[in-house]
mmCIF file of C-alpha atoms in Angstrom:
data_model
loop_
_atom_site.group_PDB
_atom_site.id
_atom_site.type_symbol
_atom_site.label_atom_id
_atom_site.label_comp_id
_atom_site.label_asym_id
_atom_site.label_seq_id
_atom_site.Cartn_x
_atom_site.Cartn_y
_atom_site.Cartn_z
ATOM 1 C CA MET Z 662 20.316 -31.036 8.715
ATOM 2 C CA PHE Z 663 20.701 -27.354 7.907
ATOM 3 C CA LYS Z 664 22.205 -25.293 10.684
ATOM 4 C CA TYR Z 665 20.424 -21.987 11.111
ATOM 5 C CA ASP Z 666 22.609 -19.074 10.039
ATOM 6 C CA LEU Z 667 21.589 -16.408 12.535
ATOM 7 C CA ASN Z 668 23.264 -13.633 10.579
ATOM 8 C CA LEU Z 669 22.850 -10.403 12.553
ATOM 9 C CA GLU Z 670 22.955 -8.420 9.312
ATOM 10 C CA PHE Z 671 19.550 -9.873 8.434
ATOM 11 C CA GLY Z 672 17.605 -7.337 10.514
ATOM 12 C CA SER Z 673 19.802 -4.413 9.469
ATOM 13 C CA ASN Z 674 19.340 -5.312 5.810
ATOM 14 C CA ILE Z 675 15.568 -5.508 6.235
ATOM 15 C CA LEU Z 676 15.563 -2.034 7.817
ATOM 16 C CA LYS Z 677 17.729 -0.620 5.006
ATOM 17 C CA TRP Z 678 15.204 -1.889 2.475
ATOM 18 C CA PHE Z 679 12.299 -0.555 4.552
ATOM 19 C CA LYS Z 680 13.781 2.937 4.729
ATOM 20 C CA THR Z 681 13.155 3.522 1.027
ATOM 21 C CA ASN Z 682 10.354 1.041 0.309
ATOM 22 C CA LYS Z 683 7.926 1.137 3.230
ATOM 23 C CA ARG Z 684 4.226 1.354 2.484
ATOM 24 C CA ASN Z 685 2.491 4.649 3.168
ATOM 25 C CA LEU Z 686 -0.234 3.386 5.491
ATOM 26 C CA PRO Z 687 -2.625 5.782 7.293
ATOM 27 C CA PHE Z 688 -2.203 4.148 10.717
ATOM 28 C CA ARG Z 689 1.587 4.611 10.596
ATOM 29 C CA LYS Z 690 1.480 8.404 10.693
ATOM 30 C CA ASP Z 691 1.864 8.330 14.464
ATOM 31 C CA LYS Z 692 2.233 5.682 17.153
ATOM 32 C CA ASP Z 693 -1.308 5.959 18.456
ATOM 33 C CA PRO Z 694 -2.193 2.586 20.066
ATOM 34 C CA TYR Z 695 -5.878 3.065 19.223
ATOM 35 C CA LYS Z 696 -5.087 3.390 15.516
ATOM 36 C CA VAL Z 697 -2.629 0.488 15.540
ATOM 37 C CA TRP Z 698 -5.096 -1.734 17.408
ATOM 38 C CA LEU Z 699 -8.013 -0.785 15.137
ATOM 39 C CA SER Z 700 -5.964 -1.423 11.996
ATOM 40 C CA GLU Z 701 -4.725 -4.803 13.222
ATOM 41 C CA ILE Z 702 -8.231 -6.020 14.071
ATOM 42 C CA ILE Z 703 -9.628 -4.877 10.717
ATOM 43 C CA LEU Z 704 -6.729 -6.345 8.723
ATOM 44 C CA GLN Z 705 -7.082 -9.852 10.157
ATOM 45 C CA GLN Z 706 -8.217 -12.123 7.291
ATOM 46 C CA THR Z 707 -8.494 -9.006 5.076
ATOM 47 C CA GLN Z 708 -6.558 -7.734 2.059
ATOM 48 C CA MET Z 709 -4.649 -4.505 2.716
ATOM 49 C CA ASP Z 710 -6.495 -2.353 0.142
ATOM 50 C CA THR Z 711 -9.878 -3.430 1.492
ATOM 51 C CA GLY Z 712 -8.729 -3.058 5.098
ATOM 52 C CA ILE Z 713 -7.553 0.524 4.573
ATOM 53 C CA LYS Z 714 -10.975 1.539 3.212
ATOM 54 C CA TYR Z 715 -12.677 0.153 6.318
ATOM 55 C CA TYR Z 716 -10.035 1.643 8.611
ATOM 56 C CA LYS Z 717 -10.614 5.136 7.187
ATOM 57 C CA LYS Z 718 -14.363 4.702 7.549
ATOM 58 C CA PHE Z 719 -14.053 3.654 11.206
ATOM 59 C CA ILE Z 720 -11.548 6.383 12.109
ATOM 60 C CA LYS Z 721 -13.799 9.034 10.593
ATOM 61 C CA LYS Z 722 -16.818 7.774 12.544
ATOM 62 C CA PHE Z 723 -14.927 6.849 15.736
ATOM 63 C CA PRO Z 724 -11.767 9.010 16.019
ATOM 64 C CA ASN Z 725 -10.866 7.617 19.453
ATOM 65 C CA VAL Z 726 -11.573 4.677 21.706
ATOM 66 C CA LYS Z 727 -14.170 6.581 23.747
ATOM 67 C CA THR Z 728 -16.407 7.320 20.750
ATOM 68 C CA LEU Z 729 -16.157 3.679 19.675
ATOM 69 C CA SER Z 730 -17.123 2.442 23.138
ATOM 70 C CA LYS Z 731 -20.274 4.589 23.107
ATOM 71 C CA ALA Z 732 -21.397 3.340 19.698
ATOM 72 C CA ASN Z 733 -24.434 1.146 19.283
ATOM 73 C CA GLU Z 734 -23.331 -2.414 18.530
ATOM 74 C CA GLU Z 735 -25.710 -2.607 15.564
ATOM 75 C CA VAL Z 736 -24.045 0.462 14.020
ATOM 76 C CA ILE Z 737 -20.659 -1.254 14.295
ATOM 77 C CA TYR Z 738 -22.028 -4.423 12.675
ATOM 78 C CA SER Z 739 -23.510 -2.363 9.867
ATOM 79 C CA MET Z 740 -20.178 -0.613 9.228
ATOM 80 C CA TRP Z 741 -18.397 -3.990 9.373
ATOM 81 C CA LYS Z 742 -20.498 -5.357 6.508
ATOM 82 C CA GLY Z 743 -18.349 -7.135 3.935
ATOM 83 C CA LEU Z 744 -15.430 -7.957 6.239
ATOM 84 C CA GLY Z 745 -16.892 -11.179 7.653
ATOM 85 C CA TYR Z 746 -15.750 -12.827 10.907
ATOM 86 C CA TYR Z 747 -18.202 -10.692 12.904
ATOM 87 C CA ASN Z 748 -16.775 -11.799 16.249
ATOM 88 C CA ARG Z 749 -14.010 -9.298 15.501
ATOM 89 C CA ALA Z 750 -16.592 -6.501 15.407
ATOM 90 C CA LYS Z 751 -18.132 -7.718 18.653
ATOM 91 C CA ASN Z 752 -14.732 -7.860 20.372
ATOM 92 C CA LEU Z 753 -13.853 -4.444 18.949
ATOM 93 C CA HIS Z 754 -16.736 -2.923 20.879
ATOM 94 C CA LYS Z 755 -16.010 -4.977 24.018
ATOM 95 C CA THR Z 756 -12.362 -3.904 24.103
ATOM 96 C CA ALA Z 757 -13.194 -0.245 23.474
ATOM 97 C CA THR Z 758 -15.623 -0.375 26.405
ATOM 98 C CA ILE Z 759 -13.073 -2.027 28.722
ATOM 99 C CA ILE Z 760 -10.357 0.510 27.867
ATOM 100 C CA THR Z 761 -12.767 3.422 28.338
ATOM 101 C CA GLU Z 762 -14.242 2.200 31.615
ATOM 102 C CA ASP Z 763 -11.409 0.223 33.259
ATOM 103 C CA PHE Z 764 -8.352 2.035 31.887
ATOM 104 C CA LYS Z 765 -9.879 5.543 31.722
ATOM 105 C CA GLY Z 766 -9.550 5.669 27.950
ATOM 106 C CA VAL Z 767 -5.799 4.929 27.924
ATOM 107 C CA PHE Z 768 -4.427 1.767 26.309
ATOM 108 C CA PRO Z 769 -2.440 -0.459 28.695
ATOM 109 C CA THR Z 770 1.289 -0.375 27.963
ATOM 110 C CA GLN Z 771 2.137 -3.857 29.225
ATOM 111 C CA TYR Z 772 2.000 -6.869 26.911
ATOM 112 C CA ASP Z 773 0.227 -9.116 29.454
ATOM 113 C CA ASP Z 774 -2.468 -6.490 30.039
ATOM 114 C CA LEU Z 775 -3.051 -6.179 26.300
ATOM 115 C CA LEU Z 776 -3.480 -9.952 26.041
ATOM 116 C CA MET Z 777 -6.391 -9.765 28.486
ATOM 117 C CA LEU Z 778 -8.443 -7.659 26.066
ATOM 118 C CA PRO Z 779 -11.131 -9.457 23.990
ATOM 119 C CA GLY Z 780 -9.915 -10.303 20.499
ATOM 120 C CA VAL Z 781 -6.282 -9.405 21.248
ATOM 121 C CA GLY Z 782 -3.876 -12.303 20.793
ATOM 122 C CA LYS Z 783 -0.083 -12.558 20.770
ATOM 123 C CA TYR Z 784 0.225 -10.981 17.335
ATOM 124 C CA THR Z 785 -1.861 -7.873 18.064
ATOM 125 C CA ALA Z 786 -0.430 -7.440 21.576
ATOM 126 C CA SER Z 787 3.107 -7.666 20.160
ATOM 127 C CA ALA Z 788 2.325 -5.120 17.434
ATOM 128 C CA ILE Z 789 0.873 -2.576 19.876
ATOM 129 C CA SER Z 790 3.532 -3.015 22.569
ATOM 130 C CA SER Z 791 6.470 -2.868 20.129
ATOM 131 C CA ILE Z 792 5.253 -0.111 17.790
ATOM 132 C CA CYS Z 793 3.595 2.148 20.370
ATOM 133 C CA PHE Z 794 5.477 1.432 23.602
ATOM 134 C CA ASP Z 795 8.970 0.366 22.416
ATOM 135 C CA LYS Z 796 8.748 -3.106 23.968
ATOM 136 C CA ARG Z 797 10.894 -5.940 22.583
ATOM 137 C CA ARG Z 798 7.972 -8.025 21.390
ATOM 138 C CA PHE Z 799 8.124 -9.761 18.030
ATOM 139 C CA VAL Z 800 5.217 -9.934 15.610
ATOM 140 C CA ILE Z 801 4.629 -13.225 13.815
ATOM 141 C CA ASP Z 802 2.124 -13.210 10.959
ATOM 142 C CA ALA Z 803 1.907 -15.025 7.607
ATOM 143 C CA ASN Z 804 4.518 -12.693 6.093
ATOM 144 C CA VAL Z 805 6.986 -13.218 8.938
ATOM 145 C CA PHE Z 806 6.468 -16.995 8.918
ATOM 146 C CA ARG Z 807 7.321 -16.990 5.224
ATOM 147 C CA VAL Z 808 10.370 -14.704 5.369
ATOM 148 C CA ILE Z 809 12.036 -16.439 8.318
ATOM 149 C CA SER Z 810 11.207 -19.992 7.218
ATOM 150 C CA ARG Z 811 12.704 -19.319 3.785
ATOM 151 C CA TYR Z 812 15.728 -17.490 5.107
ATOM 152 C CA LEU Z 813 16.623 -20.145 7.685
ATOM 153 C CA GLY Z 814 15.158 -23.202 5.970
ATOM 154 C CA VAL Z 815 12.878 -23.945 8.915
ATOM 155 C CA LYS Z 816 11.317 -27.399 8.529
ATOM 156 C CA LYS Z 817 8.761 -26.842 11.292
ATOM 157 C CA ASN Z 818 5.077 -27.023 10.319
ATOM 158 C CA ILE Z 819 3.731 -23.525 10.981
ATOM 159 C CA ASN Z 820 0.216 -24.818 11.722
ATOM 160 C CA LYS Z 821 1.322 -26.983 14.627
ATOM 161 C CA ALA Z 822 1.383 -25.998 18.287
ATOM 162 C CA GLY Z 823 4.560 -24.260 19.350
ATOM 163 C CA SER Z 824 5.422 -22.903 15.909
ATOM 164 C CA TYR Z 825 4.533 -19.310 16.857
ATOM 165 C CA ASN Z 826 6.908 -19.368 19.835
ATOM 166 C CA HIS Z 827 9.616 -21.032 17.731
ATOM 167 C CA PHE Z 828 9.490 -18.347 15.036
ATOM 168 C CA GLU Z 829 9.233 -15.625 17.654
ATOM 169 C CA GLU Z 830 12.516 -16.849 19.118
ATOM 170 C CA MET Z 831 14.124 -16.986 15.654
ATOM 171 C CA SER Z 832 13.042 -13.409 14.910
ATOM 172 C CA LYS Z 833 14.371 -12.301 18.277
ATOM 173 C CA LYS Z 834 17.787 -13.862 17.607
ATOM 174 C CA LEU Z 835 17.964 -12.407 14.104
ATOM 175 C CA SER Z 836 17.433 -8.893 15.470
ATOM 176 C CA LYS Z 837 19.737 -8.807 18.496
ATOM 177 C CA ASN Z 838 21.417 -5.666 17.214
ATOM 178 C CA ILE Z 839 18.131 -3.863 16.411
ATOM 179 C CA LYS Z 840 17.075 -1.143 18.852
ATOM 180 C CA ASP Z 841 13.642 -0.277 17.436
ATOM 181 C CA VAL Z 842 11.791 -3.602 17.388
ATOM 182 C CA GLY Z 843 8.527 -1.923 16.368
ATOM 183 C CA LEU Z 844 10.157 -0.595 13.215
ATOM 184 C CA TYR Z 845 11.767 -3.995 12.586
ATOM 185 C CA ASN Z 846 8.367 -5.706 12.886
ATOM 186 C CA GLU Z 847 6.801 -3.307 10.385
ATOM 187 C CA ALA Z 848 9.750 -3.751 8.029
ATOM 188 C CA LEU Z 849 9.571 -7.538 8.176
ATOM 189 C CA MET Z 850 5.833 -7.551 7.435
ATOM 190 C CA ASP Z 851 6.222 -5.153 4.500
ATOM 191 C CA PHE Z 852 9.162 -7.130 3.135
ATOM 192 C CA GLY Z 853 7.122 -10.331 3.214
ATOM 193 C CA SER Z 854 4.205 -8.646 1.493
ATOM 194 C CA LEU Z 855 6.161 -6.834 -1.228
ATOM 195 C CA VAL Z 856 9.333 -8.883 -1.847
ATOM 196 C CA CYS Z 857 9.259 -12.319 -0.223
ATOM 197 C CA LYS Z 858 5.788 -12.978 -1.615
ATOM 198 C CA PRO Z 859 3.961 -16.333 -1.433
ATOM 199 C CA LYS Z 860 4.358 -16.858 -5.175
ATOM 200 C CA LYS Z 861 7.146 -15.567 -7.396
ATOM 201 C CA PRO Z 862 9.248 -13.871 -4.685
ATOM 202 C CA ASN Z 863 11.444 -11.081 -6.029
ATOM 203 C CA CYS Z 864 14.736 -12.564 -4.812
ATOM 204 C CA LYS Z 865 16.799 -10.404 -7.169
ATOM 205 C CA ILE Z 866 16.284 -7.284 -5.060
ATOM 206 C CA CYS Z 867 16.646 -9.050 -1.691
ATOM 207 C CA ASN Z 868 19.770 -7.886 0.126
ATOM 208 C CA ASN Z 869 19.732 -11.035 2.274
ATOM 209 C CA LYS Z 870 19.823 -13.504 -0.618
ATOM 210 C CA LYS Z 871 23.510 -14.402 -0.211
ATOM 211 C CA THR Z 872 22.778 -15.937 3.183
ATOM 212 C CA CYS Z 873 19.222 -17.143 2.447
ATOM 213 C CA TYR Z 874 18.802 -20.915 2.646
ATOM 214 C CA SER Z 875 15.918 -21.018 0.161
ATOM 215 C CA PHE Z 876 17.636 -18.799 -2.411
ATOM 216 C CA ILE Z 877 20.852 -20.816 -2.218
ATOM 217 C CA ASN Z 878 18.970 -24.125 -2.525
ATOM 218 C CA ASN Z 879 16.189 -22.892 -4.834
ATOM 219 C CA THR Z 880 13.477 -24.054 -2.412
ATOM 220 C CA GLN Z 881 11.432 -20.857 -2.047
ATOM 221 C CA GLU Z 882 8.199 -22.527 -3.160
ATOM 222 C CA ILE Z 883 8.146 -25.153 -0.384
ATOM 223 C CA TYR Z 884 8.407 -22.681 2.520
ATOM 224 C CA PRO Z 885 6.770 -22.178 4.886
ATOM 225 C CA ILE Z 886 5.892 -25.804 5.632
ATOM 226 C CA LYS Z 887 2.144 -26.217 6.107
ATOM 227 C CA GLU Z 888 -0.107 -29.182 6.721
ATOM 228 C CA LYS Z 889 -2.807 -29.813 4.153
ATOM 229 C CA PRO Z 890 -6.028 -27.935 4.948
ATOM 230 C CA LYS Z 891 -8.851 -29.980 6.424
ATOM 231 C CA LYS Z 892 -11.908 -30.622 4.307
ATOM 232 C CA ARG Z 893 -14.597 -28.019 4.770
ATOM 233 C CA LYS Z 894 -17.760 -29.102 6.529
ATOM 234 C CA LYS Z 895 -20.702 -28.959 4.092
ATOM 235 C CA ARG Z 896 -23.938 -27.312 5.186
ATOM 236 C CA TYR Z 897 -27.198 -26.519 3.407
ATOM 237 C CA PHE Z 898 -29.146 -23.356 4.270
ATOM 238 C CA ASN Z 899 -32.660 -22.608 3.022
ATOM 239 C CA TYR Z 900 -33.572 -18.961 3.591
ATOM 240 C CA PHE Z 901 -37.148 -17.748 3.224
ATOM 241 C CA ALA Z 902 -37.209 -14.037 2.355
ATOM 242 C CA ILE Z 903 -40.748 -13.223 3.484
ATOM 243 C CA GLU Z 904 -41.878 -9.874 2.096
ATOM 244 C CA ASN Z 905 -44.984 -7.716 2.381
ATOM 245 C CA LYS Z 906 -45.392 -4.173 1.039
ATOM 246 C CA GLY Z 907 -41.784 -3.076 1.448
ATOM 247 C CA LYS Z 908 -41.122 -5.046 4.626
ATOM 248 C CA TYR Z 909 -39.064 -8.163 5.346
ATOM 249 C CA LEU Z 910 -39.245 -10.609 8.241
ATOM 250 C CA ILE Z 911 -35.862 -11.336 9.816
ATOM 251 C CA GLN Z 912 -34.347 -12.954 12.906
ATOM 252 C CA LYS Z 913 -31.135 -12.584 14.895
ATOM 253 C CA ARG Z 914 -28.621 -15.431 15.050
ATOM 254 C CA THR Z 915 -28.028 -16.000 18.751
ATOM 255 C CA LYS Z 916 -26.708 -19.574 18.884
ATOM 256 C CA LYS Z 917 -22.983 -20.264 19.213
ATOM 257 C CA ASP Z 918 -22.352 -20.734 15.512
ATOM 258 C CA ILE Z 919 -21.124 -18.819 12.488
ATOM 259 C CA TRP Z 920 -22.446 -15.279 12.006
ATOM 260 C CA ASN Z 921 -23.346 -14.921 15.671
ATOM 261 C CA ASN Z 922 -25.374 -11.750 16.445
ATOM 262 C CA LEU Z 923 -26.028 -11.030 12.765
ATOM 263 C CA TYR Z 924 -29.481 -10.989 11.226
ATOM 264 C CA GLU Z 925 -30.897 -13.402 8.656
ATOM 265 C CA PHE Z 926 -34.145 -14.475 7.030
ATOM 266 C CA PHE Z 927 -36.107 -17.389 8.453
ATOM 267 C CA LEU Z 928 -33.776 -20.386 8.113
ATOM 268 C CA ILE Z 929 -34.306 -24.105 7.697
ATOM 269 C CA GLU Z 930 -31.048 -26.048 7.517
ATOM 270 C CA ASP Z 931 -31.650 -29.156 5.414
ATOM 271 C CA LYS Z 932 -29.836 -30.752 2.474
ATOM 272 C CA ASN Z 933 -33.174 -31.712 0.930
ATOM 273 C CA SER Z 934 -34.753 -28.488 -0.329
ATOM 274 C CA SER Z 935 -38.139 -30.181 -0.820
ATOM 275 C CA GLU Z 936 -38.167 -31.172 2.839
ATOM 276 C CA ALA Z 937 -37.266 -27.599 3.791
ATOM 277 C CA ILE Z 938 -40.173 -26.237 1.755
ATOM 278 C CA ASN Z 939 -42.587 -28.740 3.311
ATOM 279 C CA LEU Z 940 -41.395 -27.817 6.795
ATOM 280 C CA PHE Z 941 -41.852 -24.127 6.005
ATOM 281 C CA LYS Z 942 -45.377 -24.860 4.803
ATOM 282 C CA GLN Z 943 -46.156 -26.723 8.040
ATOM 283 C CA ASN Z 944 -44.826 -23.838 10.147
ATOM 284 C CA THR Z 945 -46.703 -21.127 8.266
ATOM 285 C CA GLY Z 946 -49.706 -22.787 6.663
ATOM 286 C CA LEU Z 947 -48.671 -21.302 3.318
ATOM 287 C CA ASP Z 948 -48.951 -23.333 0.141
ATOM 288 C CA ILE Z 949 -45.644 -22.737 -1.609
ATOM 289 C CA ASN Z 950 -45.304 -26.093 -3.365
ATOM 290 C CA ASN Z 951 -45.526 -24.367 -6.729
ATOM 291 C CA LEU Z 952 -42.629 -21.955 -6.302
ATOM 292 C CA LYS Z 953 -41.474 -20.675 -9.674
ATOM 293 C CA SER Z 954 -37.799 -20.985 -10.570
ATOM 294 C CA GLU Z 955 -37.412 -17.194 -10.628
ATOM 295 C CA ASN Z 956 -38.367 -17.157 -6.956
ATOM 296 C CA ILE Z 957 -35.410 -19.355 -5.999
ATOM 297 C CA VAL Z 958 -31.884 -17.917 -5.846
ATOM 298 C CA LYS Z 959 -28.904 -20.226 -5.263
ATOM 299 C CA LYS Z 960 -25.659 -19.033 -3.656
ATOM 300 C CA LEU Z 961 -22.471 -20.568 -2.267
ATOM 301 C CA SER Z 962 -20.700 -19.246 0.826
ATOM 302 C CA GLN Z 963 -17.115 -20.460 1.298
ATOM 303 C CA LEU Z 964 -15.795 -19.990 4.831
ATOM 304 C CA SER Z 965 -12.400 -21.103 6.065
ATOM 305 C CA HIS Z 966 -13.867 -24.229 7.688
ATOM 306 C CA GLN Z 967 -17.307 -24.579 6.110
ATOM 307 C CA SER Z 968 -18.854 -24.670 2.652
ATOM 308 C CA ILE Z 969 -22.479 -23.544 2.695
ATOM 309 C CA SER Z 970 -24.924 -24.068 -0.168
ATOM 310 C CA VAL Z 971 -27.666 -21.475 0.177
ATOM 311 C CA ASN Z 972 -31.132 -21.400 -1.381
ATOM 312 C CA PHE Z 973 -33.129 -18.179 -1.111
ATOM 313 C CA TYR Z 974 -36.896 -18.463 -1.512
ATOM 314 C CA LYS Z 975 -38.678 -15.197 -2.278
ATOM 315 C CA ILE Z 976 -42.055 -15.334 -0.543
ATOM 316 C CA PHE Z 977 -44.452 -12.455 -1.271
ATOM 317 C CA ILE Z 978 -47.301 -12.176 1.248
ATOM 318 C CA ARG Z 979 -50.244 -10.152 -0.090
ATOM 319 C CA ARG Z 980 -52.405 -9.902 3.017
ATOM 320 C CA ASN Z 981 -51.150 -8.001 6.073
ATOM 321 C CA LYS Z 982 -53.019 -10.451 8.287
ATOM 322 C CA ASP Z 983 -50.994 -13.413 6.972
ATOM 323 C CA PHE Z 984 -47.730 -11.461 7.210
ATOM 324 C CA TYR Z 985 -48.202 -10.617 10.881
ATOM 325 C CA SER Z 986 -49.458 -14.109 11.659
ATOM 326 C CA ILE Z 987 -46.193 -15.557 10.291
ATOM 327 C CA LYS Z 988 -44.214 -12.957 12.196
ATOM 328 C CA LYS Z 989 -45.856 -14.017 15.459
ATOM 329 C CA ASN Z 990 -45.786 -17.785 14.870
ATOM 330 C CA LEU Z 991 -42.102 -17.844 13.869
ATOM 331 C CA SER Z 992 -40.991 -15.186 16.400
ATOM 332 C CA LEU Z 993 -39.576 -12.947 13.680
ATOM 333 C CA GLU Z 994 -38.918 -9.212 13.483
ATOM 334 C CA GLU Z 995 -40.075 -6.908 10.705
ATOM 335 C CA ILE Z 996 -37.850 -4.382 8.977
ATOM 336 C CA GLU Z 997 -38.515 -1.780 6.308
ATOM 337 C CA LYS Z 998 -36.572 -2.267 3.081
ATOM 338 C CA ARG Z 999 -35.192 1.253 3.394
ATOM 339 C CA GLU Z 1000 -33.678 0.322 6.777
ATOM 340 C CA ILE Z 1001 -31.859 -2.763 5.454
ATOM 341 C CA GLU Z 1002 -28.496 -0.969 5.157
ATOM 342 C CA LYS Z 1003 -28.478 -0.307 8.904
ATOM 343 C CA VAL Z 1004 -28.653 -4.006 9.794
ATOM 344 C CA GLY Z 1005 -25.737 -6.430 9.957
ATOM 345 C CA PHE Z 1006 -26.270 -9.455 7.694
ATOM 346 C CA PRO Z 1007 -23.842 -12.212 6.637
ATOM 347 C CA LYS Z 1008 -22.176 -11.392 3.331
ATOM 348 C CA VAL Z 1009 -24.157 -14.022 1.426
ATOM 349 C CA ILE Z 1010 -27.425 -12.299 2.443
ATOM 350 C CA ASP Z 1011 -25.977 -8.857 1.683
ATOM 351 C CA ASN Z 1012 -25.193 -10.073 -1.835
ATOM 352 C CA TYR Z 1013 -28.678 -11.492 -2.228
ATOM 353 C CA LEU Z 1014 -30.300 -8.226 -1.120
ATOM 354 C CA LYS Z 1015 -28.049 -6.211 -3.400
ATOM 355 C CA TYR Z 1016 -29.462 -7.873 -6.498
ATOM 356 C CA ASN Z 1017 -32.866 -9.159 -5.392
ATOM 357 C CA SER Z 1018 -34.451 -6.624 -3.037
#
């Protein structure tokens, strides 16, 4: 079994590389905990280039935690459009409110206090406390998992319980001689993103390659060790886009499920689209058995744990009386087409509206 080589030059070498190769990111210009926190929440499950665009948009609209706390939740959802995982947006507002009201607008400096904030886990709390408050807390993300597992030849499955703490301890030991842990964390993440990449790592320019287990043994492609992803749950959504003279009927998702607190069209979840249409007819009294093919739009929404086949049915209601009868019977809300951009929808509905409204 490979014995971990806890070479203390590892951290120093990473910092040397970082000094001349670090990314010029807008939230690194100062050590403002609000900016670091906002960037970390936005960048979860998000590519860097996309995340920066959203970060700049949010900072312009909400330059500090107080302005964010006072924002209408629907405005935040609207600005979050396209990022997905809307619970992050909900927790963003919750945390801003807590910091404004309970901490008088000042971010807590202690790691344990940061962990108490909605949507803040070990990773985000470690980033804020190390970068902004000089605490010796070690950030573990996908980049760090990859760099350390390759360097040390760690056989531990990173998806299993306890792996975060294990890698946190490894990172801590590899950086015993590092004073600025916040800088080390940033360097390690950048190194993983730019050099020790998931595919085709640029080992030639790595100044730790002489002591790297994976480079020596040519095993870069197998690290980090991961279990095979579980099969996605399949679901079948039938959305009825009910329209009348520039207005749509929509509803808010309030159940504990995906896309919580976002808006959608009237939904019938059924694998059999014919059954869904019949059920819609029963609920509304409308005869839509002869829907033309151009009135049906098919989409696929791939989430991390679910695969959703979506049918959109475009239903045009001519008479105002029928439109408002459906609205009442199905407990729906009406919205003007011109107001659509202000409402938070799941991405699959946003895409539908973009090309079919």
